[in-house]
Tab-separated table of N, CA and C in Angstrom:
chain	number	residue	atom	x	y	z
A	1	MET	N	101.954	207.053	73.369
A	1	MET	CA	100.638	206.773	73.457
A	1	MET	C	100.257	206.678	71.732
A	2	LYS	N	100.494	207.752	71.352
A	2	LYS	CA	100.133	207.541	70.083
A	2	LYS	C	100.888	206.804	68.700
A	3	GLY	N	101.739	206.119	69.271
A	3	GLY	CA	102.903	205.401	68.396
A	3	GLY	C	102.557	203.982	68.382
A	4	GLY	N	101.819	203.302	69.497
A	4	GLY	CA	101.759	201.869	69.518
A	4	GLY	C	100.187	201.580	69.080
A	5	GLY	N	99.973	200.289	68.962
A	5	GLY	CA	98.847	199.756	68.768
A	5	GLY	C	97.514	200.082	69.181
A	6	CYS	N	97.370	201.066	69.924
A	6	CYS	CA	96.160	201.646	70.684
A	6	CYS	C	96.076	203.235	70.067
A	7	LYS	N	96.673	203.441	69.014
A	7	LYS	CA	96.665	204.956	68.827
A	7	LYS	C	94.972	205.618	68.430
A	8	GLY	N	94.313	204.675	67.739
A	8	GLY	CA	92.841	205.333	67.650
A	8	GLY	C	92.347	205.098	69.034
A	9	ALA	N	92.328	204.262	69.928
A	9	ALA	CA	91.588	204.278	71.283
A	9	ALA	C	92.138	205.549	71.919
A	10	PHE	N	93.435	205.708	71.978
A	10	PHE	CA	94.127	207.091	72.627
A	10	PHE	C	93.564	208.270	72.060
A	11	VAL	N	93.691	208.284	71.027
A	11	VAL	CA	93.030	209.715	70.392
A	11	VAL	C	91.501	209.933	70.474
A	12	ALA	N	90.516	208.868	70.412
A	12	ALA	CA	89.205	209.155	70.584
A	12	ALA	C	88.944	209.504	72.095
A	13	TRP	N	89.891	208.798	73.260
A	13	TRP	CA	89.747	209.154	74.633
A	13	TRP	C	89.956	210.645	74.485
A	14	GLU	N	91.059	210.828	73.933
A	14	GLU	CA	91.990	212.222	74.407
A	14	GLU	C	91.045	213.671	73.557
A	15	LYS	N	90.239	213.170	72.362
A	15	LYS	CA	89.188	214.112	71.950
A	15	LYS	C	88.076	214.119	72.913
A	16	CYS	N	87.592	213.167	73.447
A	16	CYS	CA	86.590	213.173	74.398
A	16	CYS	C	86.630	214.058	75.718
A	17	MET	N	88.094	213.742	76.203
A	17	MET	CA	88.255	214.327	77.430
A	17	MET	C	88.433	216.102	76.906
A	18	GLN	N	89.012	216.149	75.836
A	18	GLN	CA	89.001	217.652	75.497
A	18	GLN	C	87.567	218.262	75.166
A	19	GLU	N	86.830	217.797	74.567
A	19	GLU	CA	85.340	217.885	74.224
A	19	GLU	C	84.497	218.342	75.798
A	20	ALA	N	84.520	217.381	76.735
A	20	ALA	CA	84.118	217.268	78.060
A	20	ALA	C	84.691	218.742	78.637
A	21	GLU	N	85.969	218.619	78.568
A	21	GLU	CA	86.616	219.918	79.424
A	21	GLU	C	86.000	221.243	78.857
A	22	LYS	N	85.766	221.527	77.424
A	22	LYS	CA	85.555	222.512	76.589
A	22	LYS	C	84.070	222.804	76.999
A	23	ARG	N	83.233	221.679	77.115
A	23	ARG	CA	81.694	221.789	77.442
A	23	ARG	C	81.257	221.829	78.962
A	24	ASP	N	82.480	221.844	79.972
A	24	ASP	CA	82.458	221.913	81.055
A	24	ASP	C	81.477	220.956	81.372
A	25	GLU	N	81.902	219.463	80.890
A	25	GLU	CA	80.766	218.375	81.209
A	25	GLU	C	81.766	217.411	82.151
A	26	ASP	N	80.817	216.557	82.641
A	26	ASP	CA	81.542	215.448	83.898
A	26	ASP	C	82.477	214.307	82.846
A	27	ILE	N	83.541	214.482	82.998
A	27	ILE	CA	84.794	213.528	82.344
A	27	ILE	C	84.421	212.267	82.519
A	28	PHE	N	84.112	211.856	83.643
A	28	PHE	CA	84.056	210.601	84.087
A	28	PHE	C	82.961	209.918	83.439
A	29	ASP	N	81.446	210.875	83.458
A	29	ASP	CA	80.472	210.450	82.751
A	29	ASP	C	80.544	210.269	81.130
A	30	LYS	N	81.041	211.432	80.736
A	30	LYS	CA	81.122	211.426	79.254
A	30	LYS	C	82.284	210.296	78.504
A	31	CYS	N	83.211	210.046	79.172
A	31	CYS	CA	84.393	209.604	78.490
A	31	CYS	C	84.604	208.034	78.984
A	32	SER	N	83.863	207.759	80.198
A	32	SER	CA	84.216	205.991	80.817
A	32	SER	C	84.375	205.158	79.598
A	33	GLU	N	83.504	205.333	78.709
A	33	GLU	CA	83.380	204.114	77.442
A	33	GLU	C	84.652	204.170	76.710
A	34	ALA	N	85.377	205.483	76.514
A	34	ALA	CA	86.324	205.453	75.257
A	34	ALA	C	87.751	205.048	76.310
A	35	ALA	N	87.767	205.466	77.987
A	35	ALA	CA	88.564	204.896	78.772
A	35	ALA	C	88.464	203.324	78.948
A	36	GLY	N	87.625	203.136	78.957
A	36	GLY	CA	87.142	201.324	78.958
A	36	GLY	C	88.027	200.614	77.666
A	37	LEU	N	87.889	201.494	76.571
A	37	LEU	CA	88.197	201.179	75.178
A	37	LEU	C	89.539	201.064	75.182
A	38	LEU	N	90.256	202.076	75.920
A	38	LEU	CA	91.429	202.280	75.737
A	38	LEU	C	92.219	201.389	76.593
A	39	LYS	N	91.830	201.174	77.762
A	39	LYS	CA	92.730	200.264	78.843
A	39	LYS	C	92.315	198.991	78.337
A	40	LYS	N	91.158	198.400	77.583
A	40	LYS	CA	91.016	197.013	77.084
A	40	LYS	C	92.296	196.868	76.238
A	41	CYS	N	92.693	197.950	75.360
A	41	CYS	CA	93.484	197.382	74.310
A	41	CYS	C	94.982	197.702	74.832
A	42	MET	N	95.145	198.756	75.769
A	42	MET	CA	96.547	198.438	76.333
A	42	MET	C	96.813	197.150	77.091
A	43	ASP	N	95.726	196.624	77.479
A	43	ASP	CA	96.000	195.250	78.143
A	43	ASP	C	96.243	194.253	77.126
A	44	ALA	N	95.636	194.762	76.171
A	44	ALA	CA	96.001	193.582	74.988
A	44	ALA	C	97.226	193.730	74.010
A	45	HIS	N	98.005	194.982	74.366
A	45	HIS	CA	99.113	194.954	73.746
A	45	HIS	C	100.450	195.447	75.036
A	46	PRO	N	100.832	194.504	75.960
A	46	PRO	CA	101.419	194.705	77.409
A	46	PRO	C	102.923	194.988	77.062
A	47	ASP	N	103.385	194.455	75.797
A	47	ASP	CA	104.625	194.582	75.333
A	47	ASP	C	105.039	196.174	75.206
A	48	TYR	N	104.002	196.821	74.322
A	48	TYR	CA	104.387	198.498	74.114
A	48	TYR	C	103.952	199.013	75.610
A	49	TYR	N	102.987	198.945	76.110
A	49	TYR	CA	102.290	199.845	77.044
A	49	TYR	C	102.689	199.379	78.668
A	50	GLU	N	103.800	198.565	78.667
A	50	GLU	CA	104.059	197.856	79.983
A	50	GLU	C	104.650	198.943	81.063
A	51	PRO	N	105.131	200.306	80.573
A	51	PRO	CA	105.691	201.048	81.254
A	51	PRO	C	104.413	201.842	81.951
A	52	ILE	N	103.283	202.362	81.138
A	52	ILE	CA	102.350	202.981	81.574
A	52	ILE	C	101.441	202.008	82.362
A	53	LEU	N	101.264	200.723	82.146
A	53	LEU	CA	100.604	199.625	83.060
A	53	LEU	C	101.076	199.433	83.951
A	54	GLY	N	102.190	199.509	84.282
A	54	GLY	CA	103.075	199.279	85.443
A	54	GLY	C	103.198	200.411	86.376
A	55	ALA	N	103.229	201.648	85.664
A	55	ALA	CA	103.001	203.006	86.550
A	55	ALA	C	101.389	202.959	87.267
A	56	GLU	N	100.411	202.562	86.456
A	56	GLU	CA	99.563	202.415	86.995
A	56	GLU	C	98.959	201.524	88.142
A	57	LYS	N	99.540	200.594	87.805
A	57	LYS	CA	99.664	199.297	88.946
A	57	LYS	C	99.945	199.998	90.195
A	58	ALA	N	101.035	200.458	90.092
A	58	ALA	CA	101.948	201.073	91.250
A	58	ALA	C	101.052	202.002	92.081
A	59	LEU	N	100.477	202.984	91.323
A	59	LEU	CA	99.747	204.098	91.699
A	59	LEU	C	98.527	203.359	92.319
A	60	ALA	N	98.006	202.469	91.710
A	60	ALA	CA	96.380	201.777	92.286
A	60	ALA	C	96.956	200.999	93.566
A	61	ASP	N	98.401	200.561	93.751
A	61	ASP	CA	98.599	199.593	94.804
A	61	ASP	C	99.141	200.762	95.994
A	62	ALA	N	99.615	201.622	95.622
A	62	ALA	CA	99.926	202.958	96.636
A	62	ALA	C	98.772	203.328	97.353
A	63	ALA	N	97.607	203.634	96.573
A	63	ALA	CA	96.534	204.357	96.950
A	63	ALA	C	95.768	203.227	97.934
A	64	ALA	N	95.709	202.188	97.136
A	64	ALA	CA	95.438	201.028	98.572
A	64	ALA	C	95.665	200.883	99.845
A	65	ALA	N	97.142	200.980	99.830
A	65	ALA	CA	98.014	200.803	100.898
A	65	ALA	C	97.828	202.174	101.672
A	66	ALA	N	97.744	203.285	101.447
A	66	ALA	CA	97.326	204.333	101.934
A	66	ALA	C	96.085	204.571	102.356
A	67	ALA	N	94.905	204.022	101.772
A	67	ALA	CA	93.376	203.990	102.308
A	67	ALA	C	93.422	202.949	103.456
A	68	ALA	N	94.357	201.844	103.543
A	68	ALA	CA	94.384	200.737	104.505
A	68	ALA	C	95.026	201.568	105.669
A	69	ASN	N	95.841	202.195	105.348
A	69	ASN	CA	96.565	202.609	106.560
A	69	ASN	C	95.639	203.975	107.324
A	70	ASP	N	95.116	204.730	106.227
A	70	ASP	CA	93.928	205.535	106.766
A	70	ASP	C	92.932	204.726	107.776
A	71	ARG	N	92.368	203.782	107.164
A	71	ARG	CA	91.408	202.931	108.157
A	71	ARG	C	92.092	202.615	109.377
A	72	ASP	N	93.164	202.117	109.374
A	72	ASP	CA	93.777	201.948	110.531
A	72	ASP	C	93.919	202.939	111.455
A	73	LEU	N	94.547	203.928	111.305
A	73	LEU	CA	94.576	205.080	112.076
A	73	LEU	C	93.206	205.653	112.302
A	74	GLU	N	92.004	205.149	111.551
A	74	GLU	CA	90.871	205.951	112.020
A	74	GLU	C	90.410	205.142	112.947
A	75	ASP	N	90.338	203.539	112.828
A	75	ASP	CA	90.268	202.439	113.947
A	75	ASP	C	90.739	203.018	115.141
A	76	GLU	N	92.329	202.976	114.819
A	76	GLU	CA	92.810	203.163	116.313
A	76	GLU	C	92.102	204.331	116.879
A	77	LYS	N	92.203	205.701	116.237
A	77	LYS	CA	91.379	206.575	117.155
A	77	LYS	C	90.248	206.423	117.618
A	78	ASN	N	89.231	205.443	117.007
A	78	ASN	CA	87.889	205.385	117.369
A	78	ASN	C	88.098	204.368	118.642
A	79	LYS	N	88.962	203.685	118.970
A	79	LYS	CA	89.023	202.743	119.956
A	79	LYS	C	88.517	203.345	120.978
A	80	GLY	N	87.513	202.504	121.964
A	80	GLY	CA	87.033	202.792	123.302
A	80	GLY	C	85.828	204.021	123.149
A	81	LYS	N	85.863	204.716	121.765
A	81	LYS	CA	84.983	205.730	121.950
A	81	LYS	C	83.423	205.122	122.037
A	82	HIS	N	83.060	203.863	121.787
A	82	HIS	CA	81.546	203.694	121.491
A	82	HIS	C	81.195	203.108	123.175
A	83	SER	N	79.982	203.319	123.760
A	83	SER	CA	79.683	202.996	124.893
A	83	SER	C	78.907	201.462	124.721
A	84	GLN	N	78.815	200.907	123.790
A	84	GLN	CA	78.237	199.782	123.697
A	84	GLN	C	78.736	198.757	122.551
A	85	PRO	N	79.146	197.311	122.926
A	85	PRO	CA	79.726	196.903	121.695
A	85	PRO	C	78.790	196.965	120.184
A	86	ALA	N	79.425	196.668	119.051
A	86	ALA	CA	78.800	196.918	118.018
A	86	ALA	C	77.551	196.216	117.591
A	87	SER	N	77.794	194.938	118.398
A	87	SER	CA	76.751	193.982	117.969
A	87	SER	C	75.312	194.576	118.607
A	88	GLU	N	75.256	195.214	119.514
A	88	GLU	CA	74.183	196.024	120.326
A	88	GLU	C	74.183	197.800	119.786
A	89	CYS	N	74.663	197.807	118.791
A	89	CYS	CA	74.335	199.373	118.223
A	89	CYS	C	73.073	199.065	117.614
A	90	GLU	N	72.252	200.540	117.432
A	90	GLU	CA	71.288	200.656	116.715
A	90	GLU	C	71.702	200.852	115.287
A	91	THR	N	70.974	200.040	114.261
A	91	THR	CA	71.643	200.065	112.861
A	91	THR	C	70.203	200.363	111.838
A	92	ASP	N	69.412	200.554	112.523
A	92	ASP	CA	67.974	200.706	111.650
A	92	ASP	C	67.635	199.791	110.906
A	93	GLY	N	67.676	198.366	111.277
A	93	GLY	CA	67.382	197.246	110.742
A	93	GLY	C	68.014	196.443	109.665
A	94	LYS	N	69.352	197.234	109.482
A	94	LYS	CA	70.231	196.877	108.310
A	94	LYS	C	71.236	196.174	109.289
A	95	SER	N	71.967	195.146	108.444
A	95	SER	CA	73.137	194.378	108.708
A	95	SER	C	74.091	195.318	109.188
A	96	LEU	N	75.241	195.140	110.294
A	96	LEU	CA	76.208	195.768	110.725
A	96	LEU	C	77.038	196.404	109.304
A	97	THR	N	77.260	195.290	108.312
A	97	THR	CA	78.070	195.446	107.272
A	97	THR	C	77.141	196.410	105.872
A	98	GLN	N	75.901	196.424	106.099
A	98	GLN	CA	75.251	197.136	105.441
A	98	GLN	C	75.709	198.887	105.686
A	99	TYR	N	75.227	198.675	107.094
A	99	TYR	CA	75.312	200.103	107.660
A	99	TYR	C	76.439	200.623	107.501
A	100	ILE	N	77.697	199.793	107.640
A	100	ILE	CA	78.826	200.613	107.540
A	100	ILE	C	79.119	201.130	106.177
A	101	PHE	N	79.064	200.275	104.921
A	101	PHE	CA	79.484	200.614	103.721
A	101	PHE	C	77.996	201.208	102.868
A	102	PHE	N	76.988	201.363	103.066
A	102	PHE	CA	76.152	201.804	102.064
A	102	PHE	C	75.359	202.914	102.647
């Protein structure tokens, strides 16, 4: 990482992460800006960072597939457990989509 065009962004992100861990701070809150700058830089230099970008995409795809599989399994498990159709369920004035996701 330190050999490509994003050396400065990587060093800044790495330093932020180390400081956050040392101070027991939330890494995401503290270092999201540095991580975003690093990602933007890596996307701008795909020739050098393709192995990392490719691995990141594969991991994200695998996580999305696992989440979809978990939802499918949960849906299958919950089939028939409701005594009334979803359209008739009480949702406290929210639309069904809002009730499920928010």
